[in-house]
Short mmCIF file of C-alpha atoms in Angstrom, two decimals:
data_model
loop_
_atom_site.label_atom_id
_atom_site.label_comp_id
_atom_site.label_asym_id
_atom_site.label_seq_id
_atom_site.Cartn_x
_atom_site.Cartn_y
_atom_site.Cartn_z
CA MET X 1 7.04 0.98 -6.08
CA GLY X 2 7.35 2.54 -9.49
CA PHE X 3 3.74 2.09 -10.61
CA GLN X 4 2.33 5.29 -12.10
CA THR X 5 -1.33 6.22 -12.15
CA LEU X 6 -2.68 6.63 -15.66
CA THR X 7 -1.97 10.12 -16.93
CA GLY X 8 -1.09 11.88 -20.13
CA ALA X 9 -3.40 11.58 -23.12
CA SER X 10 -6.64 12.14 -21.20
CA ASP X 11 -5.16 15.30 -19.64
CA ARG X 12 -4.52 16.68 -23.15
CA GLY X 13 -8.08 15.97 -24.30
CA ASP X 14 -7.20 12.90 -26.43
CA ARG X 15 -9.66 10.05 -26.56
CA PRO X 16 -8.56 7.17 -24.29
CA TRP X 17 -8.37 4.56 -27.03
CA TRP X 18 -6.21 2.37 -24.80
CA LEU X 19 -9.09 2.25 -22.32
CA PHE X 20 -11.57 1.25 -25.01
CA ALA X 21 -9.23 -1.57 -26.04
CA PHE X 22 -8.75 -2.65 -22.42
CA VAL X 23 -12.51 -2.71 -21.77
CA LEU X 24 -13.13 -4.78 -24.90
CA ILE X 25 -10.48 -7.31 -23.89
CA ALA X 26 -11.79 -7.39 -20.31
CA VAL X 27 -15.34 -8.01 -21.51
CA ALA X 28 -14.17 -10.75 -23.87
CA ILE X 29 -12.31 -12.51 -21.05
CA ALA X 30 -15.34 -12.11 -18.78
CA ALA X 31 -17.46 -13.83 -21.43
CA ILE X 32 -14.98 -16.71 -21.57
CA VAL X 33 -15.11 -17.02 -17.78
CA VAL X 34 -18.91 -17.11 -17.82
CA PHE X 35 -19.40 -19.58 -20.68
CA ASN X 36 -16.37 -21.86 -20.24
CA ASP X 37 -16.73 -24.29 -17.31
CA LEU X 38 -12.98 -24.65 -16.80
CA TYR X 39 -12.36 -20.91 -16.61
CA THR X 40 -15.42 -20.52 -14.39
CA GLN X 41 -13.98 -23.01 -11.94
CA VAL X 42 -10.56 -21.37 -12.03
CA PHE X 43 -12.05 -17.91 -11.50
CA GLN X 44 -14.19 -19.04 -8.56
CA THR X 45 -11.21 -20.72 -6.91
CA VAL X 46 -8.83 -17.82 -7.39
CA ALA X 47 -11.41 -15.15 -6.50
CA ALA X 48 -11.85 -16.81 -3.10
CA GLY X 49 -8.63 -15.06 -2.10
CA LEU X 50 -9.82 -11.63 -3.24
CA GLY X 51 -11.03 -10.63 0.22
CA VAL X 52 -7.64 -11.42 1.75
CA THR X 53 -5.85 -9.43 -0.96
CA ILE X 54 -8.08 -6.40 -0.37
CA PHE X 55 -7.74 -6.62 3.42
CA VAL X 56 -3.95 -6.99 3.31
CA THR X 57 -3.69 -4.02 0.94
CA LEU X 58 -5.98 -1.72 2.94
CA ALA X 59 -4.55 -2.66 6.33
CA GLY X 60 -0.94 -2.53 5.17
CA PHE X 61 -1.28 0.78 3.37
CA GLY X 62 -3.33 2.40 6.13
CA LEU X 63 -0.74 1.47 8.75
CA ALA X 64 2.09 2.49 6.42
CA MET X 65 0.46 5.92 5.97
CA VAL X 66 0.33 6.47 9.74
CA LEU X 67 3.90 5.26 10.32
CA GLY X 68 5.20 7.16 7.30
CA LEU X 69 3.63 10.40 8.51
CA LEU X 70 5.21 9.94 11.94
CA ILE X 71 8.62 9.24 10.39
CA ALA X 72 8.28 12.31 8.15
CA LEU X 73 7.44 14.54 11.12
CA LEU X 74 10.31 13.01 13.07
CA GLY X 75 12.63 13.79 10.18
CA MET X 76 11.56 17.44 10.25
CA ALA X 77 11.95 17.83 14.02
CA GLN X 78 14.21 20.50 15.46
CA ASN X 79 16.15 17.91 17.43
CA ASN X 80 19.08 16.60 15.38
CA VAL X 81 19.03 13.17 17.03
CA MET X 82 15.39 12.65 16.02
CA ARG X 83 16.15 13.72 12.46
CA GLN X 84 19.07 11.29 12.25
CA VAL X 85 16.93 8.45 13.61
CA ALA X 86 14.30 9.14 10.93
CA ARG X 87 16.93 9.30 8.18
CA PHE X 88 18.50 6.04 9.39
CA TYR X 89 15.11 4.31 9.30
CA VAL X 90 14.27 5.57 5.81
CA GLU X 91 17.62 4.70 4.25
CA VAL X 92 17.82 1.23 5.81
CA ILE X 93 14.25 0.16 5.06
CA ARG X 94 14.36 1.48 1.48
CA GLY X 95 17.47 -0.63 0.90
CA VAL X 96 15.77 -3.91 1.82
CA PRO X 97 13.60 -5.68 -0.81
CA ILE X 98 9.98 -6.22 0.23
CA LEU X 99 10.30 -9.98 -0.19
CA VAL X 100 13.33 -10.13 2.11
CA LEU X 101 11.50 -7.93 4.60
CA LEU X 102 8.55 -10.34 4.54
CA PHE X 103 10.78 -13.29 5.39
CA TYR X 104 12.65 -11.32 8.05
CA ILE X 105 9.55 -10.09 9.86
CA ALA X 106 7.83 -13.49 9.60
CA PHE X 107 10.70 -15.71 10.69
CA VAL X 108 13.02 -13.41 12.66
CA GLY X 109 10.96 -10.47 13.88
CA ALA X 110 7.95 -12.45 15.10
CA PRO X 111 10.01 -14.99 17.14
CA GLY X 112 12.09 -12.12 18.52
CA PHE X 113 8.96 -10.24 19.58
CA VAL X 114 7.57 -13.38 21.24
CA ALA X 115 10.82 -13.93 23.15
CA LEU X 116 10.86 -10.30 24.29
CA TYR X 117 7.20 -10.40 25.33
CA ASN X 118 7.66 -13.63 27.27
CA GLY X 119 10.73 -12.22 28.99
CA ILE X 120 8.85 -9.12 30.13
CA THR X 121 5.75 -11.01 31.26
CA ALA X 122 7.64 -13.92 32.87
CA PRO X 123 6.86 -12.76 36.45
CA LEU X 124 3.14 -12.55 35.61
CA VAL X 125 3.16 -16.00 34.01
CA ALA X 126 5.01 -17.43 37.03
CA ALA X 127 2.34 -15.94 39.30
CA GLY X 128 -0.39 -17.60 37.24
CA LEU X 129 -1.70 -14.30 35.86
CA GLY X 130 -1.15 -15.07 32.20
CA GLU X 131 0.01 -17.49 29.57
CA PRO X 132 3.26 -17.37 27.59
CA LEU X 133 2.95 -16.27 23.98
CA VAL X 134 3.95 -18.70 21.24
CA VAL X 135 5.02 -17.79 17.73
CA ARG X 136 2.02 -19.44 16.11
CA ASP X 137 -0.24 -17.02 17.99
CA ILE X 138 0.89 -14.33 15.54
CA SER X 139 -0.84 -15.13 12.26
CA LEU X 140 1.16 -15.19 9.05
CA MET X 141 -1.25 -12.70 7.52
CA TRP X 142 -0.49 -10.09 10.18
CA ARG X 143 3.23 -10.74 9.87
CA ALA X 144 2.86 -10.01 6.15
CA ILE X 145 0.83 -6.85 6.84
CA ILE X 146 3.45 -5.58 9.29
CA ALA X 147 6.20 -6.25 6.75
CA LEU X 148 4.33 -4.32 4.04
CA MET X 149 3.65 -1.52 6.52
CA ILE X 150 7.33 -1.19 7.39
CA GLY X 151 8.51 -1.49 3.80
CA TYR X 152 6.13 1.12 2.39
CA SER X 153 6.34 3.52 5.34
CA ALA X 154 9.88 4.55 4.38
CA PHE X 155 8.77 5.57 0.88
CA ILE X 156 5.63 7.26 2.17
CA ALA X 157 7.69 9.19 4.71
CA GLU X 158 9.74 10.70 1.89
CA ILE X 159 6.55 11.59 0.00
CA PHE X 160 5.16 13.40 3.03
CA ARG X 161 8.47 15.14 3.71
CA ALA X 162 8.67 16.45 0.15
CA GLY X 163 5.06 17.61 0.34
CA PHE X 164 5.57 19.47 3.61
CA GLN X 165 8.75 21.11 2.41
CA SER X 166 7.02 22.29 -0.78
CA ILE X 167 4.88 24.74 1.22
CA ASP X 168 6.08 28.32 0.94
CA LYS X 169 7.83 29.40 4.13
CA GLY X 170 6.10 32.75 3.93
CA GLN X 171 2.77 31.11 4.70
CA VAL X 172 4.20 29.40 7.75
CA GLU X 173 5.69 32.67 8.93
CA ALA X 174 2.35 34.40 8.41
CA ALA X 175 0.66 31.72 10.51
CA MET X 176 3.26 32.28 13.23
CA ALA X 177 2.54 36.01 13.10
CA LEU X 178 -1.13 35.22 13.69
CA GLY X 179 -0.20 33.42 16.88
CA LEU X 180 -0.81 29.86 15.73
CA ASN X 181 1.17 27.24 17.59
CA ARG X 182 3.18 24.49 15.85
CA TYR X 183 0.29 22.00 15.80
CA GLN X 184 -2.19 24.59 14.50
CA ARG X 185 0.21 25.67 11.75
CA PHE X 186 0.57 22.07 10.63
CA ARG X 187 -3.15 21.26 10.79
CA LEU X 188 -4.52 24.48 9.29
CA VAL X 189 -1.80 25.65 6.91
CA VAL X 190 0.76 23.01 5.98
CA PHE X 191 -1.20 19.74 5.76
CA PRO X 192 -4.20 20.98 3.71
CA GLN X 193 -1.86 22.33 1.03
CA ALA X 194 0.60 19.45 1.17
CA ILE X 195 -2.10 16.87 0.55
CA ARG X 196 -2.48 18.16 -3.01
CA VAL X 197 1.20 17.52 -3.61
CA VAL X 198 1.40 14.10 -1.97
CA PHE X 199 -1.86 12.64 -3.28
CA PRO X 200 -0.55 11.54 -6.73
CA PRO X 201 2.54 9.70 -5.43
CA LEU X 202 0.52 8.21 -2.58
CA SER X 203 -1.95 6.95 -5.17
CA ASN X 204 0.91 5.34 -7.07
CA ASP X 205 2.11 3.58 -3.94
CA PHE X 206 -1.39 2.38 -3.11
CA VAL X 207 -1.78 0.77 -6.52
CA ALA X 208 1.72 -0.68 -6.20
CA MET X 209 0.78 -2.26 -2.87
CA VAL X 210 -2.12 -4.04 -4.56
CA LYS X 211 0.48 -5.78 -6.71
CA ASP X 212 3.01 -6.29 -3.93
CA SER X 213 0.32 -7.86 -1.76
CA SER X 214 0.78 -10.93 -3.97
CA LEU X 215 4.12 -11.46 -2.22
CA VAL X 216 2.29 -12.58 0.93
CA SER X 217 1.62 -15.85 -0.87
CA VAL X 218 5.20 -16.90 -0.11
CA LEU X 219 4.10 -17.16 3.54
CA GLY X 220 1.10 -19.29 2.64
CA VAL X 221 -1.43 -16.49 3.15
CA ALA X 222 -4.56 -17.40 1.17
CA ASP X 223 -4.66 -14.42 -1.17
CA ILE X 224 -5.35 -14.52 -4.91
CA THR X 225 -1.86 -15.67 -5.82
CA GLN X 226 -1.73 -18.39 -3.16
CA MET X 227 -5.11 -19.77 -4.21
CA ALA X 228 -3.84 -19.84 -7.79
CA LYS X 229 -0.66 -21.67 -6.79
CA VAL X 230 -2.61 -24.32 -4.93
CA TYR X 231 -5.07 -24.83 -7.78
CA ALA X 232 -2.44 -24.89 -10.52
CA SER X 233 -0.19 -27.33 -8.66
CA GLY X 234 -3.08 -29.74 -8.26
CA SER X 235 -4.66 -29.41 -11.71
CA PHE X 236 -1.59 -28.53 -13.82
CA ARG X 237 -3.74 -25.86 -15.51
CA PHE X 238 -1.02 -23.23 -15.29
CA PHE X 239 -1.99 -21.24 -18.38
CA GLU X 240 -5.64 -20.91 -17.44
CA THR X 241 -4.93 -20.24 -13.77
CA TYR X 242 -2.32 -17.55 -14.14
CA SER X 243 -4.18 -15.92 -17.01
CA ILE X 244 -7.10 -15.43 -14.61
CA VAL X 245 -4.74 -14.15 -11.89
CA ALA X 246 -3.31 -11.56 -14.28
CA TYR X 247 -6.84 -10.62 -15.37
CA ILE X 248 -8.01 -10.02 -11.78
CA TYR X 249 -4.95 -7.96 -10.86
CA LEU X 250 -5.33 -5.88 -14.01
CA LEU X 251 -8.95 -5.16 -13.18
CA LEU X 252 -7.94 -4.08 -9.68
CA THR X 253 -4.96 -1.93 -10.63
CA VAL X 254 -6.39 -0.26 -13.73
CA GLY X 255 -9.72 0.34 -12.00
CA LEU X 256 -8.02 1.87 -8.98
CA SER X 257 -5.80 4.01 -11.18
CA LEU X 258 -8.81 5.45 -12.98
CA ILE X 259 -10.65 6.16 -9.73
CA LEU X 260 -7.65 7.79 -8.10
CA ARG X 261 -6.91 9.83 -11.21
CA ARG X 262 -10.46 11.17 -11.19
CA LEU X 263 -10.15 12.06 -7.50
CA GLU X 264 -6.89 13.85 -8.26
CA ARG X 265 -8.52 15.92 -11.02
CA ARG X 266 -11.45 16.79 -8.77
CA MET X 267 -9.04 17.85 -6.04
CA ARG X 268 -7.11 20.04 -8.46
CA GLY X 269 -10.34 21.60 -9.73
CA LYS X 270 -11.60 22.24 -6.21
CA TYR X 271 -8.49 24.08 -5.12
CA ALA X 272 -8.22 25.94 -8.44
CA ALA X 273 -11.78 27.22 -7.96
CA ALA X 274 -10.95 28.26 -4.41
#
């Protein structure tokens, strides 16, 4: 969760020598992959899980964003019970490691959901209008995605809450004076300004989820890490295999960090010009 997008020297006008060094190393490793048959085979095997890694990351983070926003709004509700429910959710989920959450959702939550679903639909099944659900019907990949969604939503909820509370109350009061209802105030006044505040930490969490998506390999999901584990255990080429795994993850995370940092600067420049 603590991954930080790449800031600092480039903001002060310094040349990004670290980036030049990274690109040189990345190109050198790419050359080895192309011209060395062993590394080519390792790369092709490991890269077969790249699509799963990307899908798990995008699906998990997208769902976490939606759930986190709902939890943040719940935590800012006027009803005290709703606020306490949101606080309970955030504090409990943030206290559980992602890996433990993965195991819990996969091997406790999924069977519990199946039992609940079958209990509710038992009359329909008895009448011949449906089939009972079995645990294997819920894929391990989606169990992993749900676990990542739940785990990250608590952190994202706090990011949204801090962003919403950073808006000057005078602007909200001015919107009320103009006759805007609660939804209009949020959509037209609060959210457009809060997005500038929450974008950097959300970017950090997105890059962090790319790395944490590797945890789904413990469930046997065929992502990059799982493909590497299978290949290394069969070939005993641990150095070559995990060097390629680290290389691919570095390309993903550093590349994303640079893209998101550029978007952040463009966003700052756009609002500064406005």
